[in-house]
Tab-separated table of N, CA, C and O in Angstrom:
chain	number	residue	atom	x	y	z
E	30	MET	N	-3.465	21.134	62.768
E	30	MET	CA	-4.136	20.669	61.586
E	30	MET	C	-4.108	21.791	60.552
E	30	MET	O	-4.285	22.958	60.873
E	31	LEU	N	-3.870	21.376	59.309
E	31	LEU	CA	-3.787	22.344	58.220
E	31	LEU	C	-5.175	22.670	57.686
E	31	LEU	O	-6.062	21.822	57.637
E	32	SER	N	-5.293	23.890	57.283
E	32	SER	CA	-6.552	24.264	56.623
E	32	SER	C	-6.554	23.666	55.227
E	32	SER	O	-5.535	23.203	54.716
E	33	GLN	N	-7.715	23.691	54.599
E	33	GLN	CA	-7.843	23.115	53.260
E	33	GLN	C	-6.944	23.853	52.266
E	33	GLN	O	-6.297	23.229	51.431
E	34	SER	N	-6.862	25.158	52.358
E	34	SER	CA	-6.014	25.929	51.433
E	34	SER	C	-4.533	25.635	51.675
E	34	SER	O	-3.742	25.563	50.740
E	35	GLU	N	-4.163	25.436	52.952
E	35	GLU	CA	-2.771	25.093	53.252
E	35	GLU	C	-2.440	23.696	52.717
E	35	GLU	O	-1.354	23.463	52.178
E	36	ALA	N	-3.351	22.770	52.864
E	36	ALA	CA	-3.147	21.413	52.356
E	36	ALA	C	-2.981	21.425	50.845
E	36	ALA	O	-2.111	20.750	50.288
E	37	ILE	N	-3.807	22.204	50.162
E	37	ILE	CA	-3.709	22.321	48.696
E	37	ILE	C	-2.366	22.932	48.313
E	37	ILE	O	-1.696	22.486	47.378
E	38	CYS	N	-1.948	23.923	49.065
E	38	CYS	CA	-0.662	24.580	48.812
E	38	CYS	C	0.487	23.576	48.960
E	38	CYS	O	1.385	23.515	48.125
E	39	TRP	N	0.441	22.762	50.031
E	39	TRP	CA	1.491	21.757	50.241
E	39	TRP	C	1.444	20.689	49.147
E	39	TRP	O	2.484	20.205	48.712
E	40	GLN	N	0.305	20.334	48.681
E	40	GLN	CA	0.196	19.362	47.589
E	40	GLN	C	0.848	19.913	46.325
E	40	GLN	O	1.561	19.204	45.620
E	41	LYS	N	0.600	21.177	46.060
E	41	LYS	CA	1.202	21.819	44.884
E	41	LYS	C	2.719	21.867	45.028
E	41	LYS	O	3.465	21.590	44.069
E	42	ILE	N	3.189	22.208	46.226
E	42	ILE	CA	4.645	22.274	46.466
E	42	ILE	C	5.258	20.891	46.275
E	42	ILE	O	6.287	20.741	45.607
E	43	ASN	N	4.639	19.879	46.853
E	43	ASN	CA	5.146	18.510	46.703
E	43	ASN	C	5.138	18.072	45.235
E	43	ASN	O	6.056	17.404	44.771
E	44	GLY	N	4.105	18.435	44.514
E	44	GLY	CA	4.038	18.115	43.085
E	44	GLY	C	5.164	18.778	42.316
E	44	GLY	O	5.789	18.154	41.454
E	45	ARG	N	5.434	20.014	42.639
E	45	ARG	CA	6.523	20.730	41.961
E	45	ARG	C	7.880	20.134	42.328
E	45	ARG	O	8.775	20.041	41.492
E	46	LEU	N	8.051	19.733	43.588
E	46	LEU	CA	9.295	19.086	44.008
E	46	LEU	C	9.524	17.788	43.244
E	46	LEU	O	10.644	17.494	42.807
E	47	ARG	N	8.447	17.004	43.067
E	47	ARG	CA	8.574	15.766	42.283
E	47	ARG	C	8.915	16.081	40.833
E	47	ARG	O	9.722	15.389	40.208
E	48	THR	N	8.316	17.140	40.307
E	48	THR	CA	8.618	17.545	38.931
E	48	THR	C	10.081	17.932	38.792
E	48	THR	O	10.773	17.506	37.860
E	49	PHE	N	10.577	18.742	39.743
E	49	PHE	CA	11.982	19.142	39.701
E	49	PHE	C	12.905	17.938	39.864
E	49	PHE	O	13.955	17.859	39.220
E	50	ALA	N	12.530	16.989	40.710
E	50	ALA	CA	13.327	15.771	40.870
E	50	ALA	C	13.372	14.995	39.555
E	50	ALA	O	14.416	14.459	39.168
E	51	GLY	N	12.242	14.956	38.855
E	51	GLY	CA	12.205	14.293	37.546
E	51	GLY	C	13.089	14.998	36.534
E	51	GLY	O	13.797	14.358	35.757
E	52	VAL	N	13.058	16.316	36.547
E	52	VAL	CA	13.906	17.100	35.640
E	52	VAL	C	15.380	16.847	35.975
E	52	VAL	O	16.216	16.665	35.081
E	53	GLU	N	15.692	16.827	37.259
E	53	GLU	CA	17.074	16.565	37.676
E	53	GLU	C	17.537	15.199	37.174
E	53	GLU	O	18.643	15.045	36.671
E	54	GLY	N	16.682	14.195	37.309
E	54	GLY	CA	17.023	12.858	36.815
E	54	GLY	C	17.243	12.849	35.315
E	54	GLY	O	18.177	12.212	34.816
E	55	ALA	N	16.394	13.567	34.588
E	55	ALA	CA	16.545	13.633	33.130
E	55	ALA	C	17.852	14.320	32.748
E	55	ALA	O	18.557	13.874	31.843
E	56	VAL	N	18.179	15.396	33.451
E	56	VAL	CA	19.433	16.109	33.167
E	56	VAL	C	20.624	15.204	33.469
E	56	VAL	O	21.601	15.154	32.707
E	57	ASN	N	20.559	14.478	34.578
E	57	ASN	CA	21.637	13.540	34.900
E	57	ASN	C	21.796	12.480	33.817
E	57	ASN	O	22.927	12.123	33.442
E	58	ASN	N	20.680	11.980	33.289
E	58	ASN	CA	20.738	11.004	32.195
E	58	ASN	C	21.375	11.612	30.953
E	58	ASN	O	22.160	10.955	30.263
E	59	ILE	N	21.049	12.857	30.663
E	59	ILE	CA	21.634	13.540	29.504
E	59	ILE	C	23.141	13.672	29.682
E	59	ILE	O	23.909	13.433	28.750
E	60	VAL	N	23.573	14.041	30.879
E	60	VAL	CA	25.010	14.178	31.147
E	60	VAL	C	25.712	12.839	30.961
E	60	VAL	O	26.758	12.756	30.302
E	61	ILE	N	25.149	11.788	31.531
E	61	ILE	CA	25.757	10.451	31.405
E	61	ILE	C	25.806	10.019	29.947
E	61	ILE	O	26.823	9.510	29.469
E	62	ASN	N	24.720	10.226	29.216
E	62	ASN	CA	24.691	9.861	27.794
E	62	ASN	C	25.711	10.667	26.993
E	62	ASN	O	26.379	10.132	26.109
E	63	SER	N	25.851	11.949	27.309
E	63	SER	CA	26.826	12.787	26.613
E	63	SER	C	28.247	12.307	26.890
E	63	SER	O	29.089	12.284	25.983
E	64	GLN	N	28.509	11.926	28.121
E	64	GLN	CA	29.834	11.403	28.451
E	64	GLN	C	30.104	10.102	27.701
E	64	GLN	O	31.206	9.891	27.203
E	65	GLN	N	29.112	9.243	27.598
E	65	GLN	CA	29.268	7.985	26.873
E	65	GLN	C	29.503	8.244	25.390
E	65	GLN	O	30.351	7.597	24.773
E	66	ILE	N	28.783	9.189	24.832
E	66	ILE	CA	28.977	9.541	23.423
E	66	ILE	C	30.391	10.066	23.209
E	66	ILE	O	31.074	9.695	22.244
E	67	SER	N	30.852	10.916	24.106
E	67	SER	CA	32.211	11.455	24.007
E	67	SER	C	33.248	10.338	24.072
E	67	SER	O	34.214	10.325	23.293
E	68	LEU	N	33.059	9.394	24.972
E	68	LEU	CA	33.975	8.259	25.078
E	68	LEU	C	33.952	7.429	23.805
E	68	LEU	O	35.002	7.030	23.292
E	69	ASN	N	32.762	7.185	23.272
E	69	ASN	CA	32.649	6.420	22.021
E	69	ASN	C	33.363	7.121	20.873
E	69	ASN	O	34.045	6.474	20.075
E	70	ILE	N	33.218	8.429	20.805
E	70	ILE	CA	33.889	9.186	19.740
E	70	ILE	C	35.402	9.080	19.885
E	70	ILE	O	36.119	8.890	18.893
E	71	SER	N	35.894	9.172	21.108
E	71	SER	CA	37.339	9.039	21.347
E	71	SER	C	37.833	7.657	20.930
E	71	SER	O	38.895	7.529	20.305
E	72	GLN	N	37.074	6.628	21.272
E	72	GLN	CA	37.457	5.268	20.906
E	72	GLN	C	37.431	5.083	19.387
E	72	GLN	O	38.314	4.418	18.821
E	73	GLN	N	36.452	5.667	18.723
E	73	GLN	CA	36.376	5.561	17.268
E	73	GLN	C	37.541	6.289	16.612
E	73	GLN	O	38.117	5.803	15.632
E	74	ALA	N	37.918	7.448	17.156
E	74	ALA	CA	39.053	8.187	16.604
E	74	ALA	C	40.327	7.368	16.745
E	74	ALA	O	41.142	7.302	15.809
E	75	LEU	N	40.517	6.728	17.889
E	75	LEU	CA	41.691	5.876	18.108
E	75	LEU	C	41.680	4.701	17.137
E	75	LEU	O	42.714	4.366	16.547
E	76	ALA	N	40.526	4.091	16.945
E	76	ALA	CA	40.412	2.966	16.017
E	76	ALA	C	40.742	3.397	14.592
E	76	ALA	O	41.436	2.681	13.863
E	77	ILE	N	40.292	4.573	14.201
E	77	ILE	CA	40.590	5.091	12.859
E	77	ILE	C	42.087	5.325	12.707
E	77	ILE	O	42.681	4.992	11.676
E	78	GLU	N	42.729	5.875	13.744
E	78	GLU	CA	44.181	6.078	13.703
E	78	GLU	C	44.901	4.745	13.533
E	78	GLU	O	45.867	4.649	12.761
E	79	GLN	N	44.447	3.719	14.226
E	79	GLN	CA	45.062	2.397	14.110
E	79	GLN	C	44.865	1.817	12.716
E	79	GLN	O	45.775	1.193	12.165
E	80	ILE	N	43.694	2.027	12.142
E	80	ILE	CA	43.428	1.538	10.783
E	80	ILE	C	44.334	2.243	9.786
E	80	ILE	O	44.925	1.608	8.905
E	81	VAL	N	44.463	3.562	9.911
E	81	VAL	CA	45.326	4.329	9.000
E	81	VAL	C	46.768	3.856	9.131
E	81	VAL	O	47.470	3.667	8.129
E	82	SER	N	47.215	3.623	10.355
E	82	SER	CA	48.574	3.139	10.576
E	82	SER	C	48.776	1.768	9.933
E	82	SER	O	49.801	1.526	9.274
E	83	ALA	N	47.805	0.883	10.103
E	83	ALA	CA	47.900	-0.446	9.498
E	83	ALA	C	47.909	-0.362	7.973
E	83	ALA	O	48.662	-1.084	7.305
E	84	MET	N	47.092	0.537	7.427
E	84	MET	CA	47.076	0.710	5.964
E	84	MET	C	48.420	1.241	5.468
E	84	MET	O	48.919	0.800	4.431
E	85	ASN	N	49.017	2.165	6.203
E	85	ASN	CA	50.333	2.682	5.830
E	85	ASN	C	51.388	1.576	5.879
E	85	ASN	O	52.250	1.487	5.002
E	86	ASP	N	51.311	0.725	6.916
E	86	ASP	CA	52.241	-0.402	7.010
E	86	ASP	C	52.071	-1.347	5.832
E	86	ASP	O	53.059	-1.825	5.254
E	87	LEU	N	50.824	-1.640	5.470
E	87	LEU	CA	50.569	-2.514	4.319
E	87	LEU	C	51.086	-1.895	3.029
E	87	LEU	O	51.658	-2.588	2.173
E	88	ASN	N	50.885	-0.585	2.882
E	88	ASN	CA	51.362	0.114	1.695
E	88	ASN	C	52.885	0.027	1.601
E	88	ASN	O	53.441	-0.229	0.524
E	89	MET	N	53.567	0.226	2.730
E	89	MET	CA	55.024	0.148	2.751
E	89	MET	C	55.486	-1.270	2.412
E	89	MET	O	56.427	-1.464	1.634
E	90	ALA	N	54.815	-2.272	2.974
E	90	ALA	CA	55.168	-3.665	2.693
E	90	ALA	C	54.960	-3.983	1.215
E	90	ALA	O	55.770	-4.694	0.607
E	91	ALA	N	53.895	-3.461	0.632
E	91	ALA	CA	53.635	-3.692	-0.796
E	91	ALA	C	54.730	-3.055	-1.650
E	91	ALA	O	55.190	-3.648	-2.629
E	92	ARG	N	55.163	-1.858	-1.273
E	92	ARG	CA	56.258	-1.204	-2.017
E	92	ARG	C	57.546	-2.012	-1.913
E	92	ARG	O	58.270	-2.179	-2.902
E	93	GLU	N	57.845	-2.495	-0.701
E	93	GLU	CA	59.056	-3.294	-0.516
E	93	GLU	C	58.982	-4.587	-1.326
E	93	GLU	O	59.971	-5.000	-1.937
E	94	THR	N	57.826	-5.209	-1.344
E	94	THR	CA	57.641	-6.433	-2.120
E	94	THR	C	57.833	-6.158	-3.606
E	94	THR	O	58.520	-6.918	-4.304
E	95	ALA	N	57.263	-5.077	-4.089
E	95	ALA	CA	57.417	-4.716	-5.504
E	95	ALA	C	58.887	-4.452	-5.836
E	95	ALA	O	59.374	-4.867	-6.888
E	96	SER	N	59.587	-3.786	-4.932
E	96	SER	CA	61.012	-3.508	-5.144
E	96	SER	C	61.805	-4.808	-5.194
E	96	SER	O	62.678	-4.983	-6.043
E	97	ARG	N	61.504	-5.727	-4.293
E	97	ARG	CA	62.224	-7.012	-4.263
E	97	ARG	C	61.906	-7.845	-5.505
E	97	ARG	O	62.784	-8.525	-6.045
E	98	ILE	N	60.673	-7.789	-5.952
E	98	ILE	CA	60.325	-8.505	-7.189
E	98	ILE	C	61.111	-7.936	-8.355
E	98	ILE	O	61.628	-8.681	-9.200
E	99	SER	N	61.264	-6.629	-8.398
E	99	SER	CA	62.044	-5.990	-9.455
E	99	SER	C	63.502	-6.435	-9.378
E	99	SER	O	64.132	-6.719	-10.408
E	100	GLN	N	64.045	-6.512	-8.171
E	100	GLN	CA	65.429	-6.969	-8.002
E	100	GLN	C	65.583	-8.419	-8.443
E	100	GLN	O	66.584	-8.791	-9.069
E	101	ILE	N	64.593	-9.255	-8.125
E	101	ILE	CA	64.628	-10.665	-8.535
E	101	ILE	C	64.584	-10.774	-10.051
E	101	ILE	O	65.325	-11.565	-10.652
E	102	ARG	N	63.738	-9.973	-10.686
E	102	ARG	CA	63.669	-9.980	-12.157
E	102	ARG	C	65.010	-9.589	-12.760
E	102	ARG	O	65.480	-10.214	-13.721
E	103	SER	N	65.604	-8.543	-12.183
E	103	SER	CA	66.900	-8.085	-12.686
E	103	SER	C	67.961	-9.168	-12.501
E	103	SER	O	68.756	-9.442	-13.412
E	104	GLY	N	67.969	-9.795	-11.333
E	104	GLY	CA	68.932	-10.869	-11.071
E	104	GLY	C	68.710	-12.058	-11.981
E	104	GLY	O	69.674	-12.665	-12.486
E	105	THR	N	67.453	-12.394	-12.215
E	105	THR	CA	67.123	-13.507	-13.113
E	105	THR	C	67.580	-13.203	-14.534
E	105	THR	O	68.131	-14.076	-15.215
E	106	LYS	N	67.395	-11.979	-14.964
E	106	LYS	CA	67.839	-11.570	-16.309
E	106	LYS	C	69.354	-11.700	-16.428
E	106	LYS	O	69.867	-12.214	-17.431
E	107	GLN	N	70.066	-11.243	-15.407
E	107	GLN	CA	71.529	-11.338	-15.423
E	107	GLN	C	71.984	-12.795	-15.437
E	107	GLN	O	72.940	-13.154	-16.157
E	108	LEU	N	71.305	-13.653	-14.664
E	108	LEU	CA	71.650	-15.080	-14.658
E	108	LEU	C	71.409	-15.694	-16.031
E	108	LEU	O	72.220	-16.506	-16.518
E	109	ASN	N	70.294	-15.330	-16.662
E	109	ASN	CA	70.007	-15.850	-18.001
E	109	ASN	C	71.064	-15.393	-19.003
E	109	ASN	O	71.515	-16.186	-19.843
E	110	GLU	N	71.468	-14.129	-18.906
E	110	GLU	CA	72.506	-13.602	-19.819
E	110	GLU	C	73.819	-14.315	-19.567
E	110	GLU	O	74.536	-14.687	-20.525
E	111	SER	N	74.160	-14.555	-18.302
E	111	SER	CA	75.394	-15.283	-17.981
E	111	SER	C	75.322	-16.720	-18.485
E	111	SER	O	76.307	-17.263	-19.012
E	112	ALA	N	74.153	-17.346	-18.330
E	112	ALA	CA	73.969	-18.712	-18.804
E	112	ALA	C	74.105	-18.769	-20.322
E	112	ALA	O	74.727	-19.692	-20.859
E	113	GLN	N	73.535	-17.787	-21.020
E	113	GLN	CA	73.643	-17.762	-22.486
E	113	GLN	C	75.106	-17.566	-22.915
E	113	GLN	O	75.561	-18.195	-23.872
E	114	ALA	N	75.805	-16.669	-22.199
E	114	ALA	CA	77.216	-16.422	-22.532
E	114	ALA	C	78.033	-17.670	-22.268
E	114	ALA	O	78.915	-18.032	-23.092
E	115	LEU	N	77.789	-18.369	-21.174
E	115	LEU	CA	78.508	-19.599	-20.850
E	115	LEU	C	78.190	-20.673	-21.872
E	115	LEU	O	79.087	-21.403	-22.332
E	116	LYS	N	76.942	-20.755	-22.283
E	116	LYS	CA	76.521	-21.740	-23.274
E	116	LYS	C	77.184	-21.474	-24.615
E	116	LYS	O	77.583	-22.412	-25.333
E	117	ALA	N	77.357	-20.190	-24.938
E	117	ALA	CA	77.971	-19.831	-26.218
E	117	ALA	C	79.458	-20.166	-26.214
E	117	ALA	O	80.028	-20.489	-27.258
E	118	THR	N	80.101	-20.123	-25.038
E	118	THR	CA	81.524	-20.423	-24.978
E	118	THR	C	81.796	-21.908	-24.963
E	118	THR	O	82.907	-22.338	-25.245
E	119	ILE	N	80.793	-22.710	-24.672
E	119	ILE	CA	80.992	-24.168	-24.603
E	119	ILE	C	80.913	-24.785	-25.962
E	119	ILE	O	80.449	-24.612	-26.924
């Protein structure tokens, strides 16, 4: 049988063990949360890269469209000039 002072000592030790277990759990939660944050940041960086790539593709497509419109205008002008010349010869 334990003396009263020994019992109090064991109660204090058990209390401290529970406290340390609680601290360990909190630290584990912090580690897990930090890992999740890191994963989220990586996913966001990848998403941003994909958005930038898509914007570059759209920009290139817009340039190509503008170039083709310019070519169509030039071709239309030449057709009109040819039509006017043909009309003048008739």
